[in-house]
Short mmCIF file of N, CA and C in Angstrom, two decimals:
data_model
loop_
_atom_site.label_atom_id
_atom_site.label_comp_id
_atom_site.label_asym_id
_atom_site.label_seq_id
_atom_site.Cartn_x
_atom_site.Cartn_y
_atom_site.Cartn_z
N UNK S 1 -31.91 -3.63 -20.48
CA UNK S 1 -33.09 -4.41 -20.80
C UNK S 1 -33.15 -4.65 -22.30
N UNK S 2 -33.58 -5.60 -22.84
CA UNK S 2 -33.61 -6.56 -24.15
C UNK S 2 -34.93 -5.26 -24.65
N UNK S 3 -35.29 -4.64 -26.02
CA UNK S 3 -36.19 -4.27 -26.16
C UNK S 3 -37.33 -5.15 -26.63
N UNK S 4 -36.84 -6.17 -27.24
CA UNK S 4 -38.50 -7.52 -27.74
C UNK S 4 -39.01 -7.83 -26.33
N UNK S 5 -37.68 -8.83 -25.57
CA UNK S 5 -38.58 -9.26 -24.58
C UNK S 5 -38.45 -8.90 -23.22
N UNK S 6 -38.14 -7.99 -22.50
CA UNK S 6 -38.05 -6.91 -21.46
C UNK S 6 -37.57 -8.24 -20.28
N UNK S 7 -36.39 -8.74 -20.83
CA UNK S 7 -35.37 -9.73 -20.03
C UNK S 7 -34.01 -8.75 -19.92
N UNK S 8 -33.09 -8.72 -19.09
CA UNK S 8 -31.94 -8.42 -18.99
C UNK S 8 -31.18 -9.00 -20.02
N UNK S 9 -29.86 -8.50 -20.58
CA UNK S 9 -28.87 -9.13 -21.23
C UNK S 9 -28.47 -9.96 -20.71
N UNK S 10 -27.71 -11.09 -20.80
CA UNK S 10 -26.64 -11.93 -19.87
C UNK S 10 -25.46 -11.25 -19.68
N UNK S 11 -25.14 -10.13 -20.67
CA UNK S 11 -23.99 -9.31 -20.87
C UNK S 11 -24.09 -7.99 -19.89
N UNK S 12 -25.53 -7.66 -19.43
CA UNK S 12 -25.19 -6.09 -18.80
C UNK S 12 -24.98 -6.32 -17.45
N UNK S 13 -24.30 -5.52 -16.48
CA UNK S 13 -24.37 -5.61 -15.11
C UNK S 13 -25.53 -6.29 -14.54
N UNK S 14 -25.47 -6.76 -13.26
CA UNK S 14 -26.06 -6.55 -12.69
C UNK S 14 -27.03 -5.58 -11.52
N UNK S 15 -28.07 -5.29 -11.80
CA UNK S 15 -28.86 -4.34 -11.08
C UNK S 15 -28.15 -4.10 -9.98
N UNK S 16 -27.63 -5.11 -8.62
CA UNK S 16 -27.14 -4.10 -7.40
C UNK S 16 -25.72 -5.10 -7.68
N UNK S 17 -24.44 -4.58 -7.23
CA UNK S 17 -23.20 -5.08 -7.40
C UNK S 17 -22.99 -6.56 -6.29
N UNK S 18 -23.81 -6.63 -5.31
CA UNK S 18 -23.86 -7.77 -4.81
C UNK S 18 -24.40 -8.77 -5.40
N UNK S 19 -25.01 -8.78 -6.41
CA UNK S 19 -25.77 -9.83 -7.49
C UNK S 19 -24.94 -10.65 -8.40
N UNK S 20 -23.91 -9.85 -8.30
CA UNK S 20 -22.75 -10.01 -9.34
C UNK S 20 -22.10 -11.51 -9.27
N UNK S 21 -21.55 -12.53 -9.77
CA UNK S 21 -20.89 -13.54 -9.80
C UNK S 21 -19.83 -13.00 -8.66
N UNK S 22 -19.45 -14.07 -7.86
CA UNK S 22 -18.25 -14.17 -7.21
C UNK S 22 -16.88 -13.54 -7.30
N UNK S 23 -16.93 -14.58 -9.02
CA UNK S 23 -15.40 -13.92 -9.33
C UNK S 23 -15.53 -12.59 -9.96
N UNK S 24 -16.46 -12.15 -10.24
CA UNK S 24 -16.32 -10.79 -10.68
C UNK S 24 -16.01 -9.69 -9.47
N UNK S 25 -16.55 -9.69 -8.71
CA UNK S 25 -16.85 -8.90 -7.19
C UNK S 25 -15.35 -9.12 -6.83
N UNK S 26 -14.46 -10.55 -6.99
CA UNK S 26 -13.35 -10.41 -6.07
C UNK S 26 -12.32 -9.95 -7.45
N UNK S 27 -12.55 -9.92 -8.52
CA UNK S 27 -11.66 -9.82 -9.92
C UNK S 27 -10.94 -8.46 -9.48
N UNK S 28 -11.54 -7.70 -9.49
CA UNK S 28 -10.37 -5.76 -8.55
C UNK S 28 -9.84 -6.32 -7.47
N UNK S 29 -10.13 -6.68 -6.43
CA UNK S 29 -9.25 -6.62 -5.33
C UNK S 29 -8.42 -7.90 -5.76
N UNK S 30 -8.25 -8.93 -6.31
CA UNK S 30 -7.16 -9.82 -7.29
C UNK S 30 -6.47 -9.00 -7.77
N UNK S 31 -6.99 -7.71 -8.86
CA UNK S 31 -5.88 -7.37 -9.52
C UNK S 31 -5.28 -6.48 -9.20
N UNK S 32 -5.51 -5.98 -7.92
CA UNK S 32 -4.80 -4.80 -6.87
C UNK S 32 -3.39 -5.55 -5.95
N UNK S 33 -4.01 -7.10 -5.56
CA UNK S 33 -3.24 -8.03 -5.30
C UNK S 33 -1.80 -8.40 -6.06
N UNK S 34 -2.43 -8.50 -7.18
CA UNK S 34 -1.32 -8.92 -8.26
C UNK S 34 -0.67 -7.80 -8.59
N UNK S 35 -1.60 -6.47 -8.62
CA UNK S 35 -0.16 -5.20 -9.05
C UNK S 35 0.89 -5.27 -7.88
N UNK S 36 0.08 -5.10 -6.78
CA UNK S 36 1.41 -4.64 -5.29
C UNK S 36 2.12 -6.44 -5.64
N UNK S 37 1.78 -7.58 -5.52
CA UNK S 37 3.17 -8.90 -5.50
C UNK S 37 3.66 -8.56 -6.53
N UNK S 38 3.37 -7.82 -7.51
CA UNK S 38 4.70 -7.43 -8.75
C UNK S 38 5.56 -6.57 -8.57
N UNK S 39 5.23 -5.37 -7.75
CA UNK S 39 6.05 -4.52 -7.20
C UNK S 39 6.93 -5.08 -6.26
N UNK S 40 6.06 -6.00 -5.18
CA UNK S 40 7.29 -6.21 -4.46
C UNK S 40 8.54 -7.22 -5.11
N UNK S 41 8.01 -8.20 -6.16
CA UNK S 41 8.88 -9.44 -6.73
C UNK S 41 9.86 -8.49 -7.21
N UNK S 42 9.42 -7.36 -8.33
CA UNK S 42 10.97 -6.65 -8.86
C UNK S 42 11.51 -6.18 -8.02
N UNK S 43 11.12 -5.59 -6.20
CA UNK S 43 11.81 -4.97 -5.51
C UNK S 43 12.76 -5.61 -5.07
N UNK S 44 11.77 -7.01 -4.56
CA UNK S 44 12.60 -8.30 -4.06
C UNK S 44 14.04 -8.55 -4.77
N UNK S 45 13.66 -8.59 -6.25
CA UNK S 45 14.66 -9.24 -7.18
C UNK S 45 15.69 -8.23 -7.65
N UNK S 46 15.29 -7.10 -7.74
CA UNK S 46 16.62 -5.96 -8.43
C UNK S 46 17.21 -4.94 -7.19
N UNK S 47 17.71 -5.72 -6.51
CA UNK S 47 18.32 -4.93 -5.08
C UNK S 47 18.70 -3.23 -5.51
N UNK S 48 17.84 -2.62 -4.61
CA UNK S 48 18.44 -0.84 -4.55
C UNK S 48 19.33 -0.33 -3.68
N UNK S 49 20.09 -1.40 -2.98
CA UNK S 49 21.15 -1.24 -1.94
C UNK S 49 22.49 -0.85 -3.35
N UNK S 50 22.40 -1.76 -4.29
CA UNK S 50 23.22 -1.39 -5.62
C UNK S 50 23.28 -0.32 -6.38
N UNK S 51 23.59 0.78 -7.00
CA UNK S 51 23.67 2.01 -7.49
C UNK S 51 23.28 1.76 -8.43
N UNK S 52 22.27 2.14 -9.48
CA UNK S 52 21.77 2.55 -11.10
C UNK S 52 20.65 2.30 -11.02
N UNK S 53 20.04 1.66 -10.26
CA UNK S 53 18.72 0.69 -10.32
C UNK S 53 17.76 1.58 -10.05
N UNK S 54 17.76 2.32 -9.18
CA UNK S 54 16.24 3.21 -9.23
C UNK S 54 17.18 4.59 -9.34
N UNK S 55 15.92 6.12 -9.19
CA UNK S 55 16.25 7.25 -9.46
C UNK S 55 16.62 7.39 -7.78
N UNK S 56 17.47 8.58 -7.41
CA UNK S 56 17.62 9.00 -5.76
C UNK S 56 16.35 9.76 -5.71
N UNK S 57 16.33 9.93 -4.76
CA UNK S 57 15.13 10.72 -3.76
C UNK S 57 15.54 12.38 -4.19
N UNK S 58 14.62 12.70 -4.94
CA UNK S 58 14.83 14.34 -5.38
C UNK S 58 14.84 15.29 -4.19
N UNK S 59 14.50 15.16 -2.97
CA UNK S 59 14.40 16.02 -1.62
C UNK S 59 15.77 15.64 -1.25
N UNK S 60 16.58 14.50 -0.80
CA UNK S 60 17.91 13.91 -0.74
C UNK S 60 18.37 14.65 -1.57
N UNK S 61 18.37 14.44 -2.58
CA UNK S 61 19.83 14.65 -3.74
C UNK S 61 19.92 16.73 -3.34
N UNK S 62 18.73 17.23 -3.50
CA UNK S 62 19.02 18.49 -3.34
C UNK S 62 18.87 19.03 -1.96
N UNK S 63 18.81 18.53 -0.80
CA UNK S 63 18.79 19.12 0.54
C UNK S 63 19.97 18.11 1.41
N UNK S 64 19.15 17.22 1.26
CA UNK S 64 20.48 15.93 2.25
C UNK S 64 19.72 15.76 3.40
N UNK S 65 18.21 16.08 3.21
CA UNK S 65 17.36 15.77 4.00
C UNK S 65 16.34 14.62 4.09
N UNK S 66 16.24 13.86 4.16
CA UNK S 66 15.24 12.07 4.10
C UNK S 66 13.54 12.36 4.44
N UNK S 67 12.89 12.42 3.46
CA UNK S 67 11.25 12.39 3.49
C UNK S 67 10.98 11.38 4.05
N UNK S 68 9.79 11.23 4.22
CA UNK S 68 9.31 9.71 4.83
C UNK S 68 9.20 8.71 4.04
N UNK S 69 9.40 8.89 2.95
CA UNK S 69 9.63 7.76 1.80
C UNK S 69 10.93 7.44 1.31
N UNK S 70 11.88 7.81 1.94
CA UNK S 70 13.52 7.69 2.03
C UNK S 70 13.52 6.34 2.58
N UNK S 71 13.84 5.56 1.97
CA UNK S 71 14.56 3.76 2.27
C UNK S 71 13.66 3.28 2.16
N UNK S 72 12.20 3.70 1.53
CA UNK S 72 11.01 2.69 1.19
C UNK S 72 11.49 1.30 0.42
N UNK S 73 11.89 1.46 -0.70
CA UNK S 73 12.46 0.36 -1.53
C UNK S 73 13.80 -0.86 -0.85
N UNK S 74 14.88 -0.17 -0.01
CA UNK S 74 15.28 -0.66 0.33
C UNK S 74 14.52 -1.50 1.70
N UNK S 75 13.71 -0.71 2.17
CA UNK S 75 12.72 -1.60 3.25
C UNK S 75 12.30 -2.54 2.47
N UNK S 76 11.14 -2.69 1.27
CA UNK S 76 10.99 -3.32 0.81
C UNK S 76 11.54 -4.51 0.30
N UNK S 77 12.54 -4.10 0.02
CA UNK S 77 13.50 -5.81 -0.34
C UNK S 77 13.91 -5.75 1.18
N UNK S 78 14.12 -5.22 1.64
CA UNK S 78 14.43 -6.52 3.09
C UNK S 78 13.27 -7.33 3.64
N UNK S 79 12.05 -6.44 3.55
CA UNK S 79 10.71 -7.08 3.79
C UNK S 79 10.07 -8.36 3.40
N UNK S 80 10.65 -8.76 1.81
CA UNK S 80 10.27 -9.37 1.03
C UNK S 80 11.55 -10.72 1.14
N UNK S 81 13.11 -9.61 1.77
CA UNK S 81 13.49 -11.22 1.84
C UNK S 81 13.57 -12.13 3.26
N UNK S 82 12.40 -11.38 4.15
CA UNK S 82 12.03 -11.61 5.71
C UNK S 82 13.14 -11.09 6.67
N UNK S 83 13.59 -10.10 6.42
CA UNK S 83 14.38 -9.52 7.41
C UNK S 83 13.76 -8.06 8.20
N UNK S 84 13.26 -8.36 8.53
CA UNK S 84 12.31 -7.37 9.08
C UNK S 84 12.43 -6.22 9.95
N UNK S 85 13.99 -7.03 11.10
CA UNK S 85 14.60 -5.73 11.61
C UNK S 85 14.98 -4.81 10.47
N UNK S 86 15.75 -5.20 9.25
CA UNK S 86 16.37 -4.13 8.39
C UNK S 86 15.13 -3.08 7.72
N UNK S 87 14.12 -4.04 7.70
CA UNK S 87 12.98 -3.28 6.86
C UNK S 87 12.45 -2.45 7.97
N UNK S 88 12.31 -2.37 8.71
CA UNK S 88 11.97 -1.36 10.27
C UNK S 88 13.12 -0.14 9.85
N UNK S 89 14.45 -0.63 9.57
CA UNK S 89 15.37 0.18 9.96
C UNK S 89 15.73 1.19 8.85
N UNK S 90 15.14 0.84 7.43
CA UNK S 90 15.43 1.56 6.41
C UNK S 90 14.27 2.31 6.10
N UNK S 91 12.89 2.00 6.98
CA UNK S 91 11.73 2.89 6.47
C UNK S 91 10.50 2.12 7.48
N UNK S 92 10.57 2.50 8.70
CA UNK S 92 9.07 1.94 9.72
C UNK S 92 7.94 2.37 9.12
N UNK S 93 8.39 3.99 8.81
CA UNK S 93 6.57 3.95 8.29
C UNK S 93 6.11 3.22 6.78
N UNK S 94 7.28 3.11 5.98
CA UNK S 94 6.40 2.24 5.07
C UNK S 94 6.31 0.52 5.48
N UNK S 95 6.73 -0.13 6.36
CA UNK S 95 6.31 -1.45 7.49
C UNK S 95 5.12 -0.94 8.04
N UNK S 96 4.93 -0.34 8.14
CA UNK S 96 3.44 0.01 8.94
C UNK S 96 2.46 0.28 7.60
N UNK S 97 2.99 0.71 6.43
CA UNK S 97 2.09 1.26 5.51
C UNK S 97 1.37 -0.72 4.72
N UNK S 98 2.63 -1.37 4.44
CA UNK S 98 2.60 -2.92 3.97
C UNK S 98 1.30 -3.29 5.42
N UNK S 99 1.91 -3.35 6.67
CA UNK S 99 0.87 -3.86 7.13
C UNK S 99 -0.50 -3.58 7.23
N UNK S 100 -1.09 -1.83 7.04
CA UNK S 100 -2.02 -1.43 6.89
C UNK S 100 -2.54 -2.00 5.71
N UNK S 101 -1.98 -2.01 4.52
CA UNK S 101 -2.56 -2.82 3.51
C UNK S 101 -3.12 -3.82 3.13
N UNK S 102 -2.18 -4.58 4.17
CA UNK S 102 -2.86 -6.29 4.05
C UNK S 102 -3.75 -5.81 5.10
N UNK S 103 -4.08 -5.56 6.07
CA UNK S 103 -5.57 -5.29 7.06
C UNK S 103 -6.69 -5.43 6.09
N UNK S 104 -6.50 -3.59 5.68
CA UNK S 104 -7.17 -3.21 4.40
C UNK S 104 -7.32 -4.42 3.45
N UNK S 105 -6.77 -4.25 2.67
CA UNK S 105 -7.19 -5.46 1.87
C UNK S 105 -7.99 -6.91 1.97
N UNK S 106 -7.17 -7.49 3.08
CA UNK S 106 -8.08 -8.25 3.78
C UNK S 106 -9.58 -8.52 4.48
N UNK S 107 -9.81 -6.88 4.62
CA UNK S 107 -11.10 -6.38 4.79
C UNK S 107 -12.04 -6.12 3.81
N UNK S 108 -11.27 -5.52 2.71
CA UNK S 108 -11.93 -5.63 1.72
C UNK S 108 -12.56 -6.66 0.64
N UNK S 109 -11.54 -7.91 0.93
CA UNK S 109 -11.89 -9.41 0.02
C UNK S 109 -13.08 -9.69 1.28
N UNK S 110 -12.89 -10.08 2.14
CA UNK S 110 -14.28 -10.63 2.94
C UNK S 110 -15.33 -9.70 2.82
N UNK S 111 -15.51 -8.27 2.97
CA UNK S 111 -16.89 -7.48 2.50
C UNK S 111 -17.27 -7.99 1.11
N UNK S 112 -16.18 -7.59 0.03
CA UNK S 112 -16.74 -7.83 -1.30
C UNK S 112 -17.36 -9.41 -1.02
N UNK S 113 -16.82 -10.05 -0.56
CA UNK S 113 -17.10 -11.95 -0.94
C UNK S 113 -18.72 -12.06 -0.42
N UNK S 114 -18.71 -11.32 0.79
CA UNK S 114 -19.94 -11.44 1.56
C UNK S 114 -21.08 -10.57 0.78
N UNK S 115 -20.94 -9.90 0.01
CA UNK S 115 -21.51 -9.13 -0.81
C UNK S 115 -21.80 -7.88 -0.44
N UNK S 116 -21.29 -7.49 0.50
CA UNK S 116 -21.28 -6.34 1.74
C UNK S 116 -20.45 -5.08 0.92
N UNK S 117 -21.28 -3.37 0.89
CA UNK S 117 -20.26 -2.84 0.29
C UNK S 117 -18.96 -2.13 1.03
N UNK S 118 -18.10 -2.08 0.48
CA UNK S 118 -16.58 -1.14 1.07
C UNK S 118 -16.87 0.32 0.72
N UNK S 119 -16.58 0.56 2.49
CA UNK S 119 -16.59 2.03 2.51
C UNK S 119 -15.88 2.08 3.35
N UNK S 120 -14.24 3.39 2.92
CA UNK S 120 -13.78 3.67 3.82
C UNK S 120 -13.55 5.38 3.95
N UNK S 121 -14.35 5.84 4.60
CA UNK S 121 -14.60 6.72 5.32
C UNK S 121 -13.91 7.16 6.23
N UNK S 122 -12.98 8.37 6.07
CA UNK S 122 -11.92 9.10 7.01
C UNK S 122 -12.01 10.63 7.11
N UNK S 123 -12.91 10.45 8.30
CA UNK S 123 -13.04 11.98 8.80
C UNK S 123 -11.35 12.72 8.92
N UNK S 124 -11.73 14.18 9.00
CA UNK S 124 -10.76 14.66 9.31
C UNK S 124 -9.28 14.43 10.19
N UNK S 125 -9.97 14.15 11.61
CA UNK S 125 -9.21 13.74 12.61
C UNK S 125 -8.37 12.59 12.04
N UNK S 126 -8.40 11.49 11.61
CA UNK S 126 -7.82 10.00 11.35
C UNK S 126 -6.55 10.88 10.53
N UNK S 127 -7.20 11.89 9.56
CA UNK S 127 -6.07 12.19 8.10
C UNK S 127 -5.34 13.40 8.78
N UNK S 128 -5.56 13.98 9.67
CA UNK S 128 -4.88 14.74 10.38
C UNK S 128 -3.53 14.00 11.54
N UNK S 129 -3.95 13.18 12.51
CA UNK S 129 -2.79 12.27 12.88
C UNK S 129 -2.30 11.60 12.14
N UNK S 130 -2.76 11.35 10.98
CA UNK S 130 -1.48 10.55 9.76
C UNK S 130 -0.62 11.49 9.38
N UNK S 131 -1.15 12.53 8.96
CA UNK S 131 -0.11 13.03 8.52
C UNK S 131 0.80 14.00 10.00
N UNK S 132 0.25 14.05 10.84
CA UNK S 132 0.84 14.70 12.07
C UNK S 132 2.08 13.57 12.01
N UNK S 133 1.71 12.68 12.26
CA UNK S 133 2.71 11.49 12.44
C UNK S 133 3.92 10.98 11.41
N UNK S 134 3.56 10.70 10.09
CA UNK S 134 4.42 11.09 9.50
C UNK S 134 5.45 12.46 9.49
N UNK S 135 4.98 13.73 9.62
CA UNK S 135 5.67 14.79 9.98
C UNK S 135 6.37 14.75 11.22
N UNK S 136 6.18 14.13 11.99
CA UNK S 136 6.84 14.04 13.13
C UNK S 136 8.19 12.42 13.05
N UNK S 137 7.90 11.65 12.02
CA UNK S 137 8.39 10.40 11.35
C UNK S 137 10.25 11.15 10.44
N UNK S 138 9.49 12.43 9.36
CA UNK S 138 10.45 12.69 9.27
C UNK S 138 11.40 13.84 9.91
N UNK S 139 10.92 14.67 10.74
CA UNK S 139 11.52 15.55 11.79
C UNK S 139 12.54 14.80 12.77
N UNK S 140 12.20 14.19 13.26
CA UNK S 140 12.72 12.84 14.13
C UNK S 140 14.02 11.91 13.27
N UNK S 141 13.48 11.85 12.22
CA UNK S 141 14.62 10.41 11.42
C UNK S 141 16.13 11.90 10.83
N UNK S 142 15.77 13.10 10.66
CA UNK S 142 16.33 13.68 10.39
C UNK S 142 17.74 14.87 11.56
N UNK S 143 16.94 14.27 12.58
CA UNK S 143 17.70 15.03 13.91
C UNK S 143 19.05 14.49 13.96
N UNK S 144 19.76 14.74 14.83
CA UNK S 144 21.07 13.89 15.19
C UNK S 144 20.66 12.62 15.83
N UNK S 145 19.40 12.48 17.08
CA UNK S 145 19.35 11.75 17.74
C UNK S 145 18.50 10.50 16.75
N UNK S 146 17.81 10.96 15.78
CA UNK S 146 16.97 9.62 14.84
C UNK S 146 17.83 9.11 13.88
N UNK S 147 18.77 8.31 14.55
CA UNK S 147 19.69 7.55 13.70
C UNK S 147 19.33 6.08 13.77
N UNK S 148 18.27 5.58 14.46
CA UNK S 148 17.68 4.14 14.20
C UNK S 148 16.71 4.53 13.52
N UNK S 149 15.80 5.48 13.06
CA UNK S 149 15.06 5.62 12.02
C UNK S 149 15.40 6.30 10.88
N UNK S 150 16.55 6.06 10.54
CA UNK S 150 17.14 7.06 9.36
C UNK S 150 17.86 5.86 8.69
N UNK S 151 17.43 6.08 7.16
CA UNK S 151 17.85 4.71 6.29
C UNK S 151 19.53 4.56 6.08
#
């Protein structure tokens, strides 16, 4: 509040975040947008199927065992150059993680736009089968028999 004439600034927030201009409300989820298409463009563009380009997987290099984030990057550039069986085949759960995102995200630009707030709220149970599932993602990709899920 102005102390002469007990008007708001034009400069301070607005009182409730739905009051807010448009582009301000969608300006974060834009620039969450624009970080992940930059990640994927360098993934896209500097292939990790090639040796020097990224670091190895520190659980790999010292066990010879594949986390669930083993062939993320290489999923990723196949993802990005629409090959989608390969991106399934070098890392499903991060294909499932890209598509959860765009959901998410997508959910989140129409609440914010509508002026509606985002809340995502995950009881126990939800974060318990994620990670059950992943654990069972890399138990599985690591057997003899998970050789279509092993990068």
């Amino acid at each position: 509040m102005n102390a002469d004439s007990g008007a708001a600034s034009p400069l301070s927030p607005p009182a409730r975040p739905e009051d807010a201009p448009l582009w301000r409300r969608l300006a974060t989820p834009a620039g969450v947008l624009a970080a992940v298409a930059g990640a994927f463009a360098y993934v896209g563009a500097v292939d990790p199927n090639q040796p020097g380009h990224y670091p190895v997987c520190p659980l790999y290099a010292l066990t010879g065992l594949y986390c669930p984030g083993c062939g993320g990057l290489r999923s990723a550039h196949a993802f990005v150059h629409g090959d989608l069986l390969g991106a399934l085949h070098d890392n499903a759960a991060g294909v499932a993680a890209y598509l959860a995102f765009a959901v998410l995200w997508t959910v989140w630009v129409v609440r914010v736009a509508r002026g509606r707030p985002v809340r995502l709220v995950l009881g126990g149970t939800p974060l318990w089968v994620l990670g059950s599932a992943l654990l069972l993602f890399t138990v599985v990709r690591n057997l003899p028999f998970g050789g279509l899920i092993r990068p």
